């Protein structure tokens, strides 16, 4: 892991959609200083990304490979993501991490059992490394991507290449411009019914997306008794568990250490999930 | 050579100490052996703490739920984040960064939700029976008083006056003995609960400031706040922290803090709460030997909050192995040894 902030050169910028870009950089030279073995992140881990002169924010890794090429995928929303969006190849950003726990892949996946991967909007990014890993482990899975409109669909070519054999990529758009028309949670319910009819057991749901949507999905999974994992987003300063900015009530867990990925067991006890967030003053506000 | 007041005072201290030790030795034989957890109990300004380990201000002190958890793993008390008159988001990131092994640089800029928002959190801590020290800062003497009283009424067990945050104007207070006196005396006058004053190492003479706080009625001092520091990224040639400079905490400042506590113990009558770079039970013992009556732990929490219970266990083992009846018996022992004052020629 990269302990201190280290500056890296952006090696590649790829425009995924109108507001979304993937930024790649190589970390090989940084990692060698800490360990002789190649460090492999876990799907779902995040970096603290510093845009010099602007801000430093937590961003999940959207890709990494064995040559040390790492990527982050960002949507232009705030001051820092806007600054990131405007960066070009050859520009410098600071990184440290990866931090957090990452997704846990269940070991007891039987035949005829299914894993769902559910992504809302751009937040598919942290799930891409998970998809790669599941594919490598030859697990059977279904991907549902829910977006507002066709032009927001990202990583489609990527996913289709991976998933076409299983016909396991489902896309929903709110305006019906592509795939299923309506909310992704409704689509999820439909597929769930169908799979159950065919006798497939739903083993696990991995998800990432706007928190309200994730909360809804969590409630569906609770009703159907399906194990669930989701990655949460909170404001962070340190990323390694001392500032307390990302604490969830009432159990006092920190998103940067015990998270950002949480399972059903923890989410059941978390009264903030889907309801409250904190700003930089530590004050809570309704999501 | 004529002995100065200071030297006479020091001598008296040695004598007092040895006398106390003799008395203690006598009473030890009469007393029944204490249980392990009793060894850790300290009385800090009439606050009965189950452990001398206190959570330092600014670390994890935002939510009562997490502070309750920290009490449950064995902290004697918790200090909240510094609370001011109104919500404040502080400085942008980077605002806390790792700078070296077990060492961090921060300039959060006193981010806090404001006292009115924070009162229910203090009440919750009270309900959970967590000994709570509320760290307080203001933008005037009046606002310091107002916030301290509000915290007291909500159930705070003690107030820690933050007059020394290195990246805010309030640090001007701790750099001036008269200002320190003025602020401490004004708050103390209105307060029923103990008042601690957090001191800065970024001054010419910390003892002078501490004496001023003591004279003004402080019940204890916390030493030390973070050390002024800075980091510059050589690739982009700019300071890394958004505020430019910040305060250094963790391993790198431990020895600085020990020296400050050692110096303070020589001049103060009120207890000293040692703070700076505690990562193991050995660091705690060292603080006590230098003169601390309790300690605060902060940066080390990145290793997980269970570090508190590990440290408690380590102290108990040390006390048992060395036949000490209480952690408090360690306070100031390092002063019993006369040091070489003149070099050999």
XYZ file of C-alpha atoms in Angstrom:
632
model
C 0.000 0.000 0.000
C 1.051 3.587 -0.584
C 1.302 5.082 2.883
C 2.335 8.664 2.217
C 0.828 10.874 -0.475
C 2.776 10.116 -3.658
C 2.465 11.999 -6.888
C 1.827 9.998 -10.055
C 1.617 10.940 -13.719
C -1.681 10.365 -15.432
C -0.903 7.899 -18.203
C -4.309 7.683 -19.840
C -7.641 9.481 -19.779
C -10.654 7.764 -21.272
C -14.006 9.443 -21.724
C -16.703 6.945 -20.748
C -19.657 9.258 -21.310
C -20.452 12.957 -21.375
C -19.709 13.449 -17.671
C -17.659 10.407 -16.861
C -13.978 9.723 -17.350
C -11.569 6.991 -16.362
C -8.093 8.137 -15.331
C -5.203 5.654 -15.302
C -1.733 5.840 -13.776
C 1.059 3.437 -12.984
C 2.011 2.783 -9.369
C 4.619 0.112 -9.844
C 7.584 2.265 -8.854
C 5.799 3.406 -5.684
C 4.835 -0.045 -4.528
C 8.266 -1.544 -4.961
C 9.547 0.751 -2.262
C 7.344 -0.909 0.315
C 7.325 -4.514 -0.743
C 9.193 -6.805 -3.047
C 6.002 -8.605 -3.977
C 3.394 -7.057 -6.173
C 0.595 -5.581 -4.137
C -2.890 -6.527 -5.290
C -5.780 -4.423 -4.136
C -9.087 -6.019 -3.177
C -12.214 -5.142 -5.193
C -14.041 -2.340 -3.377
C -10.982 -0.685 -1.817
C -10.497 3.043 -2.323
C -7.731 5.587 -2.756
C -7.431 9.066 -1.309
C -6.890 11.088 -4.460
C -5.299 14.527 -4.182
C -5.748 17.105 -6.886
C -3.016 19.590 -5.944
C -4.479 22.942 -5.039
C -8.062 21.680 -5.086
C -8.995 18.896 -2.661
C -8.423 15.285 -1.703
C -11.319 12.810 -1.940
C -11.884 9.073 -1.518
C -12.407 7.257 -4.844
C -12.796 3.512 -5.393
C -10.411 1.773 -7.730
C -12.247 0.916 -10.948
C -9.432 -1.184 -12.345
C -5.965 -2.524 -11.610
C -3.706 -5.030 -13.268
C -0.498 -6.851 -12.600
C 1.685 -4.269 -14.290
C 0.604 -1.725 -11.669
C -1.748 0.210 -13.921
C -4.517 1.454 -11.680
C -7.639 3.412 -12.672
C -10.275 5.523 -11.083
C -13.566 6.486 -12.719
C -15.143 9.797 -11.857
C -18.286 11.693 -12.657
C -18.236 15.473 -12.813
C -20.253 16.432 -9.730
C -18.264 18.478 -7.214
C -15.297 20.814 -7.236
C -12.715 18.042 -6.996
C -14.292 15.690 -9.541
C -14.625 18.631 -11.943
C -10.919 19.329 -11.521
C -10.142 15.649 -12.061
C -12.351 15.636 -15.146
C -10.291 18.435 -16.679
C -6.932 16.724 -16.139
C -4.991 15.421 -19.138
C -2.415 12.758 -19.751
C 0.870 13.888 -18.215
C -0.781 15.842 -15.394
C 0.007 14.919 -11.810
C -2.259 13.738 -9.015
C -1.386 12.564 -5.529
C -2.569 9.207 -4.240
C -2.395 7.191 -1.028
C -4.004 3.906 -0.120
C -5.774 1.709 -1.021
C -7.844 1.874 2.139
C -10.915 0.019 3.356
C -12.053 -3.585 3.444
C -13.421 -4.478 -0.008
C -16.052 -6.987 -1.086
C -16.004 -10.460 0.410
C -16.729 -13.201 -2.094
C -18.724 -16.032 -0.531
C -16.890 -19.328 -0.652
C -19.943 -21.530 -0.567
C -21.301 -20.793 -4.043
C -22.986 -23.995 -5.133
C -24.063 -24.980 -8.602
C -27.310 -23.357 -9.594
C -26.655 -20.492 -7.239
C -26.394 -16.972 -8.513
C -24.611 -13.836 -7.576
C -26.219 -10.541 -8.436
C -24.207 -7.443 -9.074
C -26.295 -4.367 -8.855
C -25.005 -0.966 -9.814
C -26.810 2.315 -9.738
C -25.626 5.058 -12.091
C -21.907 5.623 -12.464
C -21.240 3.763 -9.263
C -20.536 0.624 -11.222
C -16.854 1.577 -10.988
C -15.992 -0.171 -7.686
C -17.757 -3.288 -8.949
C -15.683 -3.714 -12.101
C -12.716 -5.308 -10.270
C -15.220 -7.561 -8.510
C -16.675 -8.662 -11.857
C -13.174 -9.509 -13.077
C -12.476 -11.495 -9.962
C -15.747 -13.432 -10.068
C -15.098 -14.193 -13.701
C -11.640 -15.479 -12.860
C -13.118 -17.675 -10.142
C -15.676 -18.940 -12.703
C -18.628 -17.935 -10.565
C -21.985 -17.506 -12.259
C -23.348 -14.015 -11.921
C -25.834 -11.504 -13.274
C -25.140 -7.794 -13.657
C -27.871 -5.190 -13.428
C -26.957 -1.633 -14.320
C -29.537 1.021 -13.601
C -29.149 4.487 -15.136
C -31.324 7.463 -15.985
C -30.843 7.389 -19.718
C -28.915 5.527 -22.443
C -26.105 8.092 -22.649
C -25.186 7.347 -19.023
C -24.489 3.680 -19.593
C -20.798 3.056 -19.044
C -18.525 0.050 -19.397
C -21.125 -1.569 -21.694
C -18.634 -2.875 -24.241
C -16.464 -4.081 -21.453
C -19.270 -5.926 -19.749
C -20.763 -7.332 -22.918
C -17.448 -8.842 -23.827
C -17.360 -10.515 -20.481
C -20.924 -11.472 -20.016
C -22.509 -12.102 -23.388
C -22.114 -15.846 -23.098
C -24.291 -16.011 -20.040
C -26.646 -13.343 -21.328
C -26.331 -11.959 -17.894
C -26.180 -8.204 -18.391
C -29.414 -6.330 -17.734
C -29.728 -2.597 -18.136
C -32.553 -0.379 -17.013
C -33.101 3.243 -17.927
C -35.572 5.522 -16.203
C -36.664 7.013 -19.531
C -36.742 3.724 -21.414
C -34.124 4.809 -23.942
C -32.359 1.473 -23.529
C -33.277 -1.879 -22.032
C -35.887 -2.113 -19.334
C -37.880 1.064 -18.726
C -38.155 1.944 -15.068
C -36.239 1.631 -11.840
C -33.483 -0.905 -11.542
C -34.970 -2.188 -8.293
C -38.154 -3.159 -10.172
C -36.078 -4.924 -12.799
C -34.234 -6.706 -10.011
C -37.536 -7.917 -8.559
C -38.622 -9.276 -11.949
C -35.393 -11.159 -12.591
C -35.464 -12.459 -9.046
C -38.916 -13.963 -9.570
C -37.888 -15.571 -12.822
C -34.743 -17.098 -11.441
C -36.539 -18.441 -8.408
C -39.134 -20.013 -10.717
C -36.358 -21.762 -12.597
C -35.099 -23.123 -9.325
C -31.983 -21.003 -9.073
C -30.941 -20.063 -5.578
C -29.826 -16.457 -5.156
C -26.604 -16.682 -3.265
C -25.519 -13.094 -2.895
C -26.093 -9.508 -3.981
C -23.181 -7.110 -4.387
C -24.141 -3.525 -4.949
C -23.034 0.035 -5.209
C -25.002 3.149 -6.043
C -26.963 6.062 -4.633
C -27.633 5.223 -1.009
C -31.420 5.525 -1.135
C -31.475 3.026 -4.000
C -29.128 0.738 -2.080
C -31.392 0.932 0.949
C -34.397 -0.088 -1.138
C -32.434 -2.971 -2.596
C -31.324 -3.995 0.882
C -34.943 -4.142 2.045
C -35.855 -6.383 -0.907
C -32.943 -8.685 -0.083
C -33.901 -8.782 3.589
C -37.441 -9.795 2.673
C -36.155 -12.595 0.444
C -33.408 -13.545 2.860
C -30.577 -12.882 0.399
C -27.126 -11.967 1.759
C -26.235 -8.455 0.675
C -23.109 -6.296 0.467
C -22.918 -2.662 -0.505
C -20.245 0.003 -0.605
C -21.100 3.245 1.205
C -19.802 6.726 0.671
C -19.112 9.272 3.429
C -16.974 12.374 3.794
C -13.471 11.451 4.853
C -10.361 13.271 5.953
C -7.789 10.691 6.963
C -9.010 7.475 5.333
C -7.301 5.368 8.009
C -9.551 5.625 11.012
C -8.535 8.499 13.237
C -10.555 11.560 12.275
C -14.022 10.114 12.853
C -15.626 12.004 9.961
C -17.166 8.846 8.456
C -18.650 7.297 11.601
C -21.985 5.489 11.298
C -24.448 5.430 14.186
C -25.400 3.809 16.487
C -22.627 1.219 16.428
C -19.775 3.691 15.894
C -18.292 1.932 12.866
C -16.034 3.841 10.480
C -16.671 3.637 6.750
C -12.930 3.959 6.006
C -11.866 1.063 8.257
C -14.762 -1.302 8.870
C -16.093 -0.324 5.401
C -16.635 0.968 2.828
C -18.263 -2.411 2.070
C -20.816 -3.560 4.621
C -22.878 -6.753 4.748
C -26.479 -7.322 5.824
C -25.514 -8.138 9.399
C -23.922 -4.715 9.944
C -26.452 -2.788 7.851
C -29.318 -4.182 9.931
C -27.928 -2.433 12.989
C -27.052 0.804 11.198
C -29.655 3.527 11.605
C -27.756 5.964 9.370
C -27.845 3.701 6.310
C -30.122 5.168 3.657
C -31.139 7.996 5.959
C -28.336 10.206 7.251
C -24.996 11.498 6.073
C -22.506 13.810 7.806
C -20.907 16.965 6.442
C -17.364 18.109 7.204
C -18.452 19.766 10.449
C -19.643 16.375 11.698
C -23.273 17.488 11.532
C -25.783 14.984 10.201
C -28.219 15.716 7.421
C -30.977 13.694 5.778
C -30.023 11.924 2.582
C 26.689 28.918 45.605
C 23.371 30.412 46.638
C 20.460 28.132 45.993
C 17.693 29.684 43.976
C 14.034 29.379 45.025
C 13.636 26.971 42.224
C 16.375 24.678 43.479
C 15.029 24.779 47.024
C 11.622 23.953 45.729
C 13.093 21.028 43.827
C 14.862 19.728 46.899
C 11.663 19.907 48.893
C 10.025 17.885 46.173
C 12.622 15.150 46.417
C 12.233 15.029 50.183
C 8.449 14.960 49.900
C 8.664 12.207 47.418
C 10.908 9.984 49.515
C 8.798 10.625 52.575
C 5.703 9.669 50.646
C 7.416 6.553 49.388
C 8.330 5.508 52.938
C 4.767 6.014 54.089
C 3.545 4.115 51.091
C 5.856 1.209 51.760
C 4.502 0.964 55.286
C 0.899 1.088 54.206
C 1.565 -1.403 51.443
C 2.247 -4.108 53.969
C -1.080 -3.466 55.656
C -3.120 -3.277 52.491
C -4.565 -6.267 50.765
C -3.292 -6.873 47.299
C -5.234 -4.940 44.711
C -6.943 -6.618 41.815
C -5.436 -6.046 38.390
C -8.021 -3.527 37.284
C -7.655 -1.585 40.538
C -3.998 -1.030 39.709
C -5.046 1.184 36.832
C -7.490 3.367 38.722
C -6.528 7.005 38.950
C -8.097 9.966 40.614
C -7.730 12.935 38.332
C -9.085 16.134 39.921
C -11.669 14.031 41.778
C -12.694 12.190 38.641
C -12.447 8.481 39.339
C -11.045 6.938 36.176
C -10.857 3.183 35.628
C -7.774 3.651 33.487
C -5.307 6.508 33.058
C -5.841 6.275 29.283
C -8.017 9.060 27.918
C -8.998 9.526 24.287
C -7.267 12.692 23.051
C -9.231 15.535 21.559
C -9.656 15.633 17.805
C -9.443 11.881 17.374
C -12.694 10.028 16.652
C -14.513 12.421 18.983
C -17.382 13.324 16.657
C -19.990 10.757 17.559
C -21.025 9.499 20.983
C -21.467 5.990 19.578
C -17.795 5.635 18.732
C -16.655 7.281 21.982
C -18.849 4.835 23.930
C -17.117 2.002 22.086
C -13.747 3.446 23.093
C -14.794 3.519 26.742
C -15.900 -0.108 26.458
C -12.448 -1.233 25.308
C -10.950 0.294 28.437
C -10.457 4.060 28.157
C -10.830 5.859 31.486
C -12.398 8.871 29.799
C -12.875 10.421 26.377
C -12.160 13.925 25.195
C -14.484 15.184 22.477
C -13.436 17.018 19.385
C -12.999 20.709 20.126
C -16.458 22.229 20.090
C -17.000 25.844 19.109
C -19.899 28.269 18.982
C -21.260 27.247 15.570
C -20.893 24.545 12.883
C -17.562 24.776 11.108
C -16.361 22.630 8.241
C -12.694 23.407 8.730
C -10.036 23.260 6.052
C -10.342 21.322 2.827
C -8.458 18.093 2.292
C -5.659 17.124 2.452
C -6.205 17.846 6.123
C -4.741 14.713 7.734
C -1.892 12.849 6.097
C 0.586 10.191 7.157
C 4.023 11.780 7.102
C 6.287 9.082 8.443
C 6.079 5.854 10.384
C 3.305 6.266 13.005
C 3.450 10.030 12.486
C 0.775 12.305 11.074
C 0.341 15.880 10.018
C -3.035 17.577 10.298
C -4.732 20.874 9.901
C -8.412 20.151 10.211
C -9.155 23.714 11.194
C -11.361 23.008 14.206
C -14.138 21.389 12.187
C -17.042 20.745 14.542
C -20.842 20.695 14.502
C -21.232 23.536 17.028
C -22.146 23.283 20.704
C -25.923 23.314 20.295
C -25.853 20.404 17.877
C -23.360 18.570 20.069
C -25.272 18.752 23.386
C -27.354 15.590 22.718
C -24.111 13.700 22.062
C -22.801 14.755 25.498
C -26.086 13.646 27.045
C -25.833 10.270 25.314
C -22.299 9.824 26.644
C -23.588 10.626 30.105
C -26.332 8.008 29.724
C -23.718 5.441 28.750
C -21.718 6.425 31.853
C -18.735 7.528 29.785
C -16.475 9.982 31.620
C -16.539 12.871 29.206
C -14.118 15.732 28.866
C -15.482 18.301 26.442
C -12.820 20.202 24.547
C -13.921 23.787 24.074
C -12.837 26.728 21.944
C -14.466 30.058 21.218
C -13.997 33.316 19.404
C -14.060 35.414 22.585
C -13.832 34.930 26.335
C -17.613 35.097 26.485
C -18.056 32.361 23.912
C -15.522 30.111 25.705
C -17.571 30.572 28.884
C -20.899 30.031 27.161
C -19.823 26.801 25.486
C -18.166 25.443 28.641
C -21.291 26.094 30.688
C -23.553 24.521 28.097
C -21.312 21.442 28.056
C -21.283 21.315 31.848
C -25.058 21.519 32.031
C -25.377 18.719 29.485
C -23.355 16.484 31.788
C -19.686 16.924 30.909
C -17.366 15.646 33.644
C -14.643 18.154 32.841
C -13.778 20.860 30.327
C -10.540 20.975 28.383
C -9.795 24.475 27.210
C -8.328 24.451 23.722
C -6.186 27.563 23.547
C -3.446 25.919 21.574
C -4.686 24.557 18.225
C -1.637 25.287 16.054
C -3.571 26.155 12.912
C -5.986 28.686 14.305
C -5.804 32.119 15.882
C -6.748 30.708 19.267
C -3.133 29.537 19.598
C -2.255 33.184 20.260
C -3.814 32.707 23.697
C -1.432 29.949 24.732
C 1.559 31.942 23.540
C 0.930 34.738 26.012
C 0.878 34.144 29.755
C -1.390 37.101 30.442
C -3.940 36.045 27.839
C -3.792 32.497 29.163
C -4.467 33.780 32.670
C -7.354 35.913 31.462
C -9.129 33.122 29.569
C -8.547 30.405 32.149
C -9.596 32.599 35.087
C -12.742 33.772 33.311
C -13.898 30.248 32.443
C -12.885 28.752 35.787
C -14.892 31.386 37.668
C -18.120 30.197 36.055
C -17.443 26.476 36.138
C -18.286 23.846 38.752
C -16.556 20.914 37.033
C -12.770 20.556 36.683
C -11.047 22.669 34.061
C -8.083 21.317 32.110
C -5.949 23.534 29.912
C -4.321 22.100 26.809
C -0.848 23.505 26.321
C 1.133 24.043 23.164
C 4.751 23.007 22.673
C 5.099 25.859 20.170
C 6.117 28.420 22.791
C 9.378 29.689 24.193
C 8.656 28.533 27.734
C 5.794 26.120 28.328
C 6.329 26.320 32.122
C 5.620 30.021 32.211
C 2.286 29.508 30.428
C 1.415 26.503 32.591
C 2.097 28.423 35.809
C -0.118 31.172 34.550
C -2.924 28.654 33.911
C -2.397 27.148 37.357
C -2.541 30.571 39.006
C -5.761 31.276 37.119
C -7.353 28.204 38.650
C -6.790 25.418 36.127
C -7.324 22.021 37.757
C -4.898 20.247 35.416
C -2.974 20.805 32.222
C -2.797 18.604 29.143
C 0.609 18.569 27.487
C 1.150 18.673 24.616
C -0.904 19.774 21.644
C 0.558 19.035 18.203
C 3.869 20.496 17.055
C 3.917 23.089 14.261
C 5.032 21.348 11.090
C 4.819 21.293 7.332
C 5.243 18.993 4.334
C 5.989 19.983 0.742
C 5.481 17.720 -2.254
C 8.660 17.850 -4.299
C 6.972 16.752 -7.540
C 4.468 19.599 -7.593
C 6.589 21.858 -5.399
C 3.629 22.882 -3.253
C 2.714 22.409 0.413
C 0.524 19.313 0.719
C -1.955 20.378 3.401
C -4.643 22.693 2.045
C -3.825 25.090 4.889
C -0.108 24.858 4.170
C 1.120 23.950 7.626
C -0.360 21.918 10.430
C 0.309 20.048 13.623
C 2.526 16.995 13.921
C 1.276 14.102 16.041
C 2.296 10.537 16.745
C 5.612 8.807 17.280
C 7.802 11.723 16.202
C 6.583 13.987 19.005
C 6.663 11.474 21.848
C 10.072 12.472 23.181
C 9.203 16.153 22.877
C 6.081 15.561 24.958
C 8.024 13.600 27.600
C 10.457 16.500 28.026
C 7.633 19.023 28.339
C 5.851 16.918 30.962
C 9.154 16.459 32.818
C 9.724 20.225 32.869
C 6.137 20.968 33.878
C 6.253 18.524 36.779
C 9.093 20.491 38.313
C 7.067 23.690 38.534
C 3.394 22.738 38.779
C 1.337 21.589 41.724
C -1.684 20.601 39.616
C -1.764 17.257 37.759
C -0.405 16.903 34.251
C -2.136 14.867 31.563
C 0.570 13.604 29.212
C -0.189 13.493 25.521
C 1.930 12.777 22.472
C 2.817 9.651 20.540
C 1.554 6.921 22.843
C 1.630 3.604 21.002
C 2.341 1.110 23.765
C 2.176 0.642 27.528
C 5.843 1.609 27.703
C 5.019 5.077 26.399
C 2.389 5.470 29.129
C 4.791 4.377 31.861
C 7.358 6.832 30.500
C 4.838 9.697 30.733
C 4.053 8.793 34.347
C 7.713 8.625 35.258
C 8.158 12.077 33.743
C 5.365 13.414 35.904
C 2.002 12.684 34.314
C -1.040 11.701 36.396
C -3.009 10.502 33.369
C -2.412 10.314 29.623
C -4.214 10.920 26.360
C -3.943 8.691 23.331
C -4.760 9.828 19.808
C -2.795 8.991 16.683
C -2.296 5.348 17.679
C -6.015 4.748 17.213
C -5.316 4.120 13.542
C -4.077 0.717 14.656
C -7.589 -0.032 15.933
C -9.371 1.001 19.094
C -8.423 -2.286 20.788
C -4.956 -0.845 21.271
C -6.386 0.683 24.471
C -7.093 -2.669 26.078
C -3.676 -3.950 24.977
C -1.989 -0.961 26.608
C -4.003 -1.422 29.816
C -2.915 -5.059 29.997
C 0.707 -4.075 29.418
C 0.628 -1.538 32.239
C -0.913 -4.055 34.649
C 1.803 -6.569 33.833
C 4.512 -3.956 34.391
C 3.017 -2.821 37.715
C 2.686 -6.403 38.964
C 6.186 -7.380 37.924
C 7.672 -4.317 39.612
C 5.482 -4.497 42.732
C 3.747 -1.167 42.265
C 0.391 -0.837 44.001
C -0.991 1.724 41.606
C -0.108 3.415 38.348
C -0.208 6.689 40.287
C 2.844 5.556 42.274
C 4.878 6.011 39.109
C 4.161 9.713 38.762
C 7.354 11.727 38.738
C 9.751 8.947 39.732
C 12.234 10.003 37.044
C 12.764 13.208 39.040
C 14.335 11.235 41.900
C 17.522 10.924 39.957
C 19.800 13.935 39.986
C 21.073 14.642 36.501
C 24.518 15.847 35.530
C 24.277 19.611 35.237
C 27.859 20.536 34.433
C 29.783 18.868 31.673
C 33.069 17.118 32.371
C 36.127 18.987 31.243
